[in-house]
Amino acid sequence: MAIAQEKMTKVCVFLERFALAPTPLNYQVVYTYTSQTNLKLNNALDRIIATNDNIDSVLIEQLYSEFLNTSHTTQVSMIQNVDGVINSLSHNAQATEKQIIRFAGQVSECVHTLDENNIEQSRQALEVLNNQTAELLKQHKQFKQELSKAKRLHDKTQKQLTQLRKQHVVDSQTGLYKRHYLTQQTQVWTNQQKSICAIAIQIDNLDHFTDNYGDIIGEVILNKVAKQVQKYVFQSGLPGRTAKDQFTVLLADIDPETANVIAEKVRNGVEKLRFVSSKTGTKLPAINLSLGIAQHDQLDDFNQLARKASQAAFKARSLGQSCFTAGH
C-alpha cells in the first residue's frame, strides 16, 4: 500500500510540474514512467526532460502511441491474417471448381460412350456417379456463396480498420497528423536518405483568445489556423499538431529557401482571417504567428528536428521577425 501511495504521489508531482491534466492517458504514461517498467519510454522521456522540451498532452499522446499502445498493430496483423486465409480459400475454391468441372465432363463423356456400347450395368453405375458429381457441384456453389459472404465481411472489416487507422494518426480536433506519425515518417524519409525541412508554426496569442474569449473561441482559432496550414502544405508536405498551440510541417526534398516561401504563404493566409464576436459584435484581435524553419541532420530524430524548428520560431518572435531559419 505504501509503495502504491508513493507512486501515486510521484505521478501527481510530475503532472503538476508540467501542468498536465490528470487524464487517464496522461496518468497511464506518467505512472509507467515513475514505475520504471518500460525502459524505452523512460529513456525517451528522460531525454525530453534533459533538453527542456515542452511537455504537454500532445507529446504525452505521442509517447503513449510509440511505447504503450499495441492494439493498432495487433488489429493490422489480425486483418492481414484474415486476408491471407480468405485469399487462400478463394484460390483453392477456384482450383477445386476447375477440377470438378473437368471431372464432370469426363464422367458425362464416359456415360455417353458406354451408352453406345449398351453396357447397362456400367451405365447405371456411372449415372449414380454423375448424380453424385452434380450434388458435389451444388455443395461447391454453396461454398462459394459462403465465401462471398466472408469476403463482404472482410471488406467491411477493412473499412473499419481504415477508420481506426485514421483515428490513430489524425488529430481529431484539427484534422492534422498526430505527432507520433510525423516521428515515424521522419524515420522513413531518413532511411530513404531524403533531405527534410521542418516548419514550426507557433500561435503566439492562442492563450489570449482562450483567456479573454473562452475555450470555444480558442478552439475556433486553432482550427482556422490548422485549415490554413493544411491548405498551403498538404500537397507538398505533412502538417501535424505537435503542441497545444503549435503545428509542425515536414517537407521532403525541399530546401530551406523553398520552405520559407511555403511558410510565408501560411502566414499571409492566416493574416487575412478576421473574427468578430457573434454576441457583442466586437472585432477580435489578429492572430499572431511565429514561424521557424530547420533542416534535418542525418543524426536527428523528429523530436530533435522539431525542437530546432521550434527554437527558430521563438527566435523569430524575440527578433520581431515573422520567420527565422535555424543556422542562418
Short mmCIF file of C-alpha atoms in Angstrom, two decimals:
data_model
loop_
_atom_site.label_atom_id
_atom_site.label_comp_id
_atom_site.label_asym_id
_atom_site.label_seq_id
_atom_site.Cartn_x
_atom_site.Cartn_y
_atom_site.Cartn_z
CA MET A 1 0.00 0.00 0.00
CA ALA A 2 2.83 2.38 0.93
CA ILE A 3 4.60 1.70 -2.38
CA ALA A 4 1.41 2.35 -4.36
CA GLN A 5 0.82 5.58 -2.46
CA GLU A 6 4.40 6.67 -3.16
CA LYS A 7 3.95 6.03 -6.90
CA MET A 8 0.70 7.99 -6.96
CA THR A 9 2.43 10.87 -5.22
CA LYS A 10 5.22 10.84 -7.83
CA VAL A 11 2.64 10.83 -10.62
CA CYS A 12 0.80 13.80 -9.12
CA VAL A 13 4.06 15.71 -8.66
CA PHE A 14 5.03 15.05 -12.29
CA LEU A 15 1.61 16.13 -13.61
CA GLU A 16 1.74 19.30 -11.52
CA ARG A 17 5.34 20.07 -12.51
CA PHE A 18 4.48 20.09 -16.21
CA ALA A 19 0.91 21.41 -15.83
CA LEU A 20 -0.61 18.26 -17.30
CA ALA A 21 -4.29 17.48 -16.84
CA PRO A 22 -4.93 14.29 -14.82
CA THR A 23 -6.49 12.46 -17.77
CA PRO A 24 -6.38 8.64 -17.95
CA LEU A 25 -3.87 8.74 -20.82
CA ASN A 26 -1.57 11.23 -19.08
CA TYR A 27 -1.82 9.26 -15.86
CA GLN A 28 -1.01 5.94 -17.56
CA VAL A 29 2.11 7.28 -19.29
CA VAL A 30 3.40 9.07 -16.20
CA TYR A 31 2.60 6.12 -13.93
CA THR A 32 4.51 3.79 -16.27
CA TYR A 33 7.39 6.26 -16.29
CA THR A 34 7.56 6.61 -12.50
CA SER A 35 7.23 2.83 -12.11
CA GLN A 36 10.21 2.36 -14.47
CA THR A 37 8.60 -0.67 -16.12
CA ASN A 38 9.17 0.44 -19.72
CA LEU A 39 12.84 1.20 -20.39
CA LYS A 40 12.28 2.69 -23.85
CA LEU A 41 9.58 5.04 -22.55
CA ASN A 42 11.80 6.12 -19.65
CA ASN A 43 14.79 6.76 -21.90
CA ALA A 44 12.70 8.83 -24.32
CA LEU A 45 11.08 10.91 -21.59
CA ASP A 46 14.40 11.39 -19.78
CA ARG A 47 15.92 12.79 -22.99
CA ILE A 48 13.00 15.15 -23.43
CA ILE A 49 13.28 16.41 -19.85
CA ALA A 50 17.07 16.80 -20.18
CA THR A 51 16.69 19.00 -23.26
CA ASN A 52 13.96 21.13 -21.62
CA ASP A 53 11.46 20.32 -24.37
CA ASN A 54 7.88 21.39 -23.80
CA ILE A 55 5.94 18.50 -22.26
CA ASP A 56 2.21 18.75 -22.93
CA SER A 57 -0.69 16.44 -23.67
CA VAL A 58 0.23 16.19 -27.36
CA LEU A 59 3.73 14.93 -26.52
CA ILE A 60 2.35 12.52 -23.91
CA GLU A 61 -0.01 11.11 -26.55
CA GLN A 62 2.97 10.58 -28.85
CA LEU A 63 4.80 8.64 -26.12
CA TYR A 64 1.70 6.56 -25.47
CA SER A 65 1.33 5.70 -29.16
CA GLU A 66 5.01 4.80 -29.54
CA PHE A 67 5.60 2.79 -26.38
CA LEU A 68 2.32 1.69 -24.80
CA ASN A 69 -0.38 1.34 -27.44
CA THR A 70 -0.03 -2.05 -29.16
CA SER A 71 -3.68 -2.54 -30.11
CA HIS A 72 -3.36 -0.90 -33.53
CA THR A 73 -0.51 -3.19 -34.56
CA THR A 74 -2.48 -6.19 -33.34
CA GLN A 75 -5.53 -5.14 -35.34
CA VAL A 76 -3.50 -4.72 -38.52
CA SER A 77 -1.85 -8.11 -38.03
CA MET A 78 -5.22 -9.74 -37.43
CA ILE A 79 -6.74 -8.30 -40.61
CA GLN A 80 -3.70 -9.33 -42.63
CA ASN A 81 -4.04 -12.90 -41.34
CA VAL A 82 -7.74 -12.99 -42.21
CA ASP A 83 -6.94 -11.54 -45.62
CA GLY A 84 -4.43 -14.33 -46.24
CA VAL A 85 -6.88 -17.04 -45.21
CA ILE A 86 -9.66 -15.72 -47.43
CA ASN A 87 -7.35 -15.34 -50.41
CA SER A 88 -6.16 -18.90 -49.90
CA LEU A 89 -9.74 -20.17 -49.67
CA SER A 90 -10.66 -18.29 -52.81
CA HIS A 91 -7.70 -19.72 -54.71
CA ASN A 92 -8.46 -23.25 -53.55
CA ALA A 93 -12.13 -22.87 -54.41
CA GLN A 94 -11.28 -21.80 -57.94
CA ALA A 95 -8.85 -24.70 -58.39
CA THR A 96 -11.37 -27.19 -56.99
CA GLU A 97 -14.12 -25.85 -59.21
CA LYS A 98 -11.98 -26.39 -62.31
CA GLN A 99 -11.19 -29.94 -61.23
CA ILE A 100 -14.82 -30.77 -60.54
CA ILE A 101 -15.99 -29.34 -63.87
CA ARG A 102 -13.31 -31.30 -65.68
CA PHE A 103 -14.26 -34.46 -63.78
CA ALA A 104 -17.97 -33.96 -64.53
CA GLY A 105 -17.18 -33.57 -68.24
CA GLN A 106 -15.17 -36.75 -68.23
CA VAL A 107 -17.96 -38.68 -66.50
CA SER A 108 -20.58 -37.38 -68.96
CA GLU A 109 -18.40 -38.36 -71.86
CA CYS A 110 -17.87 -41.77 -70.34
CA VAL A 111 -21.64 -42.24 -69.85
CA HIS A 112 -22.26 -41.34 -73.49
CA THR A 113 -19.63 -43.80 -74.67
CA LEU A 114 -20.92 -46.61 -72.52
CA ASP A 115 -24.48 -45.99 -73.70
CA GLU A 116 -23.35 -46.56 -77.23
CA ASN A 117 -21.78 -49.88 -76.18
CA ASN A 118 -25.01 -50.90 -74.40
CA ILE A 119 -23.33 -51.74 -71.12
CA GLU A 120 -26.43 -51.26 -68.96
CA GLN A 121 -24.98 -52.06 -65.60
CA SER A 122 -21.97 -49.80 -66.11
CA ARG A 123 -24.21 -47.05 -67.39
CA GLN A 124 -26.38 -47.16 -64.27
CA ALA A 125 -23.34 -47.03 -62.06
CA LEU A 126 -21.98 -44.06 -63.94
CA GLU A 127 -25.35 -42.32 -63.72
CA VAL A 128 -25.16 -42.62 -59.95
CA LEU A 129 -21.67 -41.21 -60.10
CA ASN A 130 -22.92 -38.42 -62.33
CA ASN A 131 -25.64 -37.57 -59.79
CA GLN A 132 -23.08 -37.51 -57.04
CA THR A 133 -20.99 -35.15 -59.09
CA ALA A 134 -23.97 -32.84 -59.56
CA GLU A 135 -24.51 -32.85 -55.80
CA LEU A 136 -20.86 -32.04 -55.32
CA LEU A 137 -21.15 -29.11 -57.69
CA LYS A 138 -24.19 -27.91 -55.76
CA GLN A 139 -22.27 -28.07 -52.50
CA HIS A 140 -19.39 -26.24 -54.11
CA LYS A 141 -21.78 -23.48 -55.24
CA GLN A 142 -22.99 -23.11 -51.66
CA PHE A 143 -19.37 -22.93 -50.52
CA LYS A 144 -18.71 -20.12 -53.00
CA GLN A 145 -21.73 -18.24 -51.65
CA GLU A 146 -20.41 -18.56 -48.10
CA LEU A 147 -17.00 -17.44 -49.28
CA SER A 148 -18.60 -14.41 -50.91
CA LYS A 149 -20.24 -13.54 -47.59
CA ALA A 150 -16.88 -13.89 -45.86
CA LYS A 151 -15.31 -11.54 -48.42
CA ARG A 152 -18.00 -8.93 -47.84
CA LEU A 153 -17.41 -9.19 -44.10
CA HIS A 154 -13.69 -8.85 -44.72
CA ASP A 155 -14.22 -5.70 -46.82
CA LYS A 156 -16.36 -4.22 -44.08
CA THR A 157 -13.66 -5.02 -41.50
CA GLN A 158 -11.03 -3.40 -43.70
CA LYS A 159 -13.08 -0.21 -43.89
CA GLN A 160 -13.37 -0.22 -40.11
CA LEU A 161 -9.62 -0.70 -39.87
CA THR A 162 -9.05 2.25 -42.21
CA GLN A 163 -11.23 4.38 -39.95
CA LEU A 164 -9.33 3.17 -36.89
CA ARG A 165 -6.03 3.96 -38.59
CA LYS A 166 -7.27 7.47 -39.38
CA GLN A 167 -8.18 7.95 -35.73
CA HIS A 168 -4.75 6.61 -34.82
CA VAL A 169 -2.74 9.08 -36.93
CA VAL A 170 -5.02 12.14 -37.28
CA ASP A 171 -5.69 14.70 -34.55
CA SER A 172 -9.48 14.80 -34.14
CA GLN A 173 -9.52 18.47 -33.14
CA THR A 174 -7.57 19.91 -36.08
CA GLY A 175 -7.61 17.20 -38.75
CA LEU A 176 -3.81 17.30 -38.99
CA TYR A 177 -1.44 14.42 -38.32
CA LYS A 178 -0.54 13.43 -34.79
CA ARG A 179 2.97 13.90 -33.52
CA HIS A 180 3.85 10.19 -33.45
CA TYR A 181 3.00 9.85 -37.16
CA LEU A 182 5.46 12.64 -38.00
CA THR A 183 8.03 10.78 -35.90
CA GLN A 184 7.53 7.62 -37.96
CA GLN A 185 7.62 9.48 -41.28
CA THR A 186 10.84 11.28 -40.37
CA GLN A 187 12.47 7.90 -39.80
CA VAL A 188 11.12 6.58 -43.12
CA TRP A 189 12.48 9.57 -45.04
CA THR A 190 15.78 9.37 -43.19
CA ASN A 191 16.16 5.72 -44.19
CA GLN A 192 15.45 6.77 -47.78
CA GLN A 193 18.20 9.40 -47.44
CA LYS A 194 15.84 12.24 -48.28
CA SER A 195 16.59 15.78 -47.22
CA ILE A 196 13.99 17.06 -44.76
CA CYS A 197 12.94 20.52 -43.64
CA ALA A 198 10.56 21.35 -40.82
CA ILE A 199 8.43 24.45 -40.37
CA ALA A 200 7.26 25.24 -36.85
CA ILE A 201 4.12 27.39 -36.76
CA GLN A 202 3.54 28.89 -33.33
CA ILE A 203 0.27 30.68 -32.45
CA ASP A 204 1.68 33.29 -30.09
CA ASN A 205 -1.61 34.61 -28.74
CA LEU A 206 -3.78 31.48 -28.55
CA ASP A 207 -3.84 31.71 -24.75
CA HIS A 208 -5.01 35.33 -25.07
CA PHE A 209 -8.04 34.24 -27.09
CA THR A 210 -8.82 31.43 -24.66
CA ASP A 211 -8.39 33.53 -21.52
CA ASN A 212 -10.36 36.53 -22.78
CA TYR A 213 -12.99 35.00 -25.06
CA GLY A 214 -13.37 31.43 -23.80
CA ASP A 215 -12.32 27.92 -24.78
CA ILE A 216 -14.69 27.73 -27.75
CA ILE A 217 -13.13 30.78 -29.39
CA GLY A 218 -9.69 29.33 -28.68
CA GLU A 219 -10.68 26.12 -30.48
CA VAL A 220 -12.07 28.12 -33.42
CA ILE A 221 -8.77 30.00 -33.76
CA LEU A 222 -6.81 26.75 -33.57
CA ASN A 223 -8.96 25.08 -36.24
CA LYS A 224 -8.87 28.08 -38.58
CA VAL A 225 -5.07 28.20 -38.46
CA ALA A 226 -4.94 24.42 -38.96
CA LYS A 227 -7.07 24.75 -42.11
CA GLN A 228 -4.72 27.40 -43.50
CA VAL A 229 -1.74 25.17 -42.78
CA GLN A 230 -3.48 22.26 -44.49
CA LYS A 231 -4.47 24.42 -47.46
CA TYR A 232 -0.94 25.51 -48.29
CA VAL A 233 1.15 22.47 -47.43
CA PHE A 234 -0.99 19.33 -47.74
CA GLN A 235 0.18 18.65 -51.31
CA SER A 236 3.86 19.27 -50.58
CA GLY A 237 4.33 18.11 -47.00
CA LEU A 238 2.94 16.55 -43.85
CA PRO A 239 1.30 19.02 -41.46
CA GLY A 240 0.89 17.89 -37.86
CA ARG A 241 -0.09 19.20 -34.47
CA THR A 242 2.92 18.97 -32.19
CA ALA A 243 1.87 21.06 -29.19
CA LYS A 244 -1.19 22.77 -27.75
CA ASP A 245 -0.53 25.93 -29.74
CA GLN A 246 1.95 24.74 -32.35
CA PHE A 247 1.98 22.93 -35.68
CA THR A 248 4.95 21.39 -37.46
CA VAL A 249 5.17 20.74 -41.18
CA LEU A 250 7.55 18.12 -42.58
CA LEU A 251 8.82 18.69 -46.12
CA ALA A 252 10.85 16.14 -48.07
CA ASP A 253 13.43 17.09 -50.70
CA ILE A 254 12.79 20.82 -50.22
CA ASP A 255 15.49 23.34 -49.33
CA PRO A 256 15.10 25.95 -46.54
CA GLU A 257 14.53 28.75 -49.08
CA THR A 258 11.54 26.95 -50.58
CA ALA A 259 10.31 26.09 -47.09
CA ASN A 260 10.44 29.80 -46.28
CA VAL A 261 8.20 30.56 -49.28
CA ILE A 262 5.67 27.98 -48.06
CA ALA A 263 5.83 29.38 -44.53
CA GLU A 264 5.12 32.90 -45.81
CA LYS A 265 2.08 31.63 -47.73
CA VAL A 266 0.71 30.16 -44.49
CA ARG A 267 1.38 33.40 -42.62
CA ASN A 268 -0.29 35.52 -45.33
CA GLY A 269 -3.30 33.21 -45.33
CA VAL A 270 -3.68 33.48 -41.56
CA GLU A 271 -3.26 37.28 -41.64
CA LYS A 272 -6.33 37.51 -43.89
CA LEU A 273 -8.52 35.83 -41.27
CA ARG A 274 -10.88 38.19 -39.43
CA PHE A 275 -13.05 37.33 -36.42
CA VAL A 276 -15.99 39.16 -34.87
CA SER A 277 -17.82 38.12 -31.70
CA SER A 278 -21.31 36.91 -32.59
CA LYS A 279 -22.61 38.05 -29.19
CA THR A 280 -21.19 41.57 -28.90
CA GLY A 281 -20.11 42.35 -32.45
CA THR A 282 -16.64 43.12 -31.10
CA LYS A 283 -13.79 42.73 -33.55
CA LEU A 284 -11.31 40.19 -32.21
CA PRO A 285 -7.54 40.73 -32.37
CA ALA A 286 -5.46 39.43 -35.25
CA ILE A 287 -3.76 36.06 -34.93
CA ASN A 288 -0.04 36.37 -34.28
CA LEU A 289 2.22 33.68 -35.69
CA SER A 290 5.90 32.98 -35.27
CA LEU A 291 7.47 30.67 -37.81
CA GLY A 292 10.72 28.75 -37.62
CA ILE A 293 12.49 26.63 -40.20
CA ALA A 294 15.10 23.94 -39.55
CA GLN A 295 16.90 21.49 -41.78
CA HIS A 296 17.22 17.86 -40.78
CA ASP A 297 20.59 16.43 -39.86
CA GLN A 298 21.04 12.71 -40.57
CA LEU A 299 21.60 12.10 -36.85
CA ASP A 300 18.41 13.92 -35.86
CA ASP A 301 15.17 12.19 -34.99
CA PHE A 302 11.86 14.02 -35.30
CA ASN A 303 11.96 15.40 -31.76
CA GLN A 304 15.35 16.99 -32.37
CA LEU A 305 14.27 18.41 -35.72
CA ALA A 306 11.01 19.77 -34.27
CA ARG A 307 12.94 21.30 -31.36
CA LYS A 308 15.28 23.17 -33.72
CA ALA A 309 12.33 24.49 -35.73
CA SER A 310 10.50 25.49 -32.54
CA GLN A 311 13.58 27.32 -31.26
CA ALA A 312 13.82 29.10 -34.61
CA ALA A 313 10.18 30.22 -34.22
CA PHE A 314 10.97 31.52 -30.73
CA LYS A 315 13.97 33.35 -32.21
CA ALA A 316 11.74 34.94 -34.85
CA ARG A 317 9.39 36.18 -32.14
CA SER A 318 12.22 37.60 -30.00
CA LEU A 319 13.70 39.40 -33.03
CA GLY A 320 10.34 40.73 -34.14
CA GLN A 321 10.53 38.77 -37.39
CA SER A 322 7.77 36.74 -39.00
CA CYS A 323 10.11 33.84 -39.75
CA PHE A 324 13.60 32.67 -38.81
CA THR A 325 15.68 29.86 -40.30
CA ALA A 326 17.96 27.94 -37.95
CA GLY A 327 21.64 28.20 -38.87
CA HIS A 328 21.16 31.36 -40.99
#
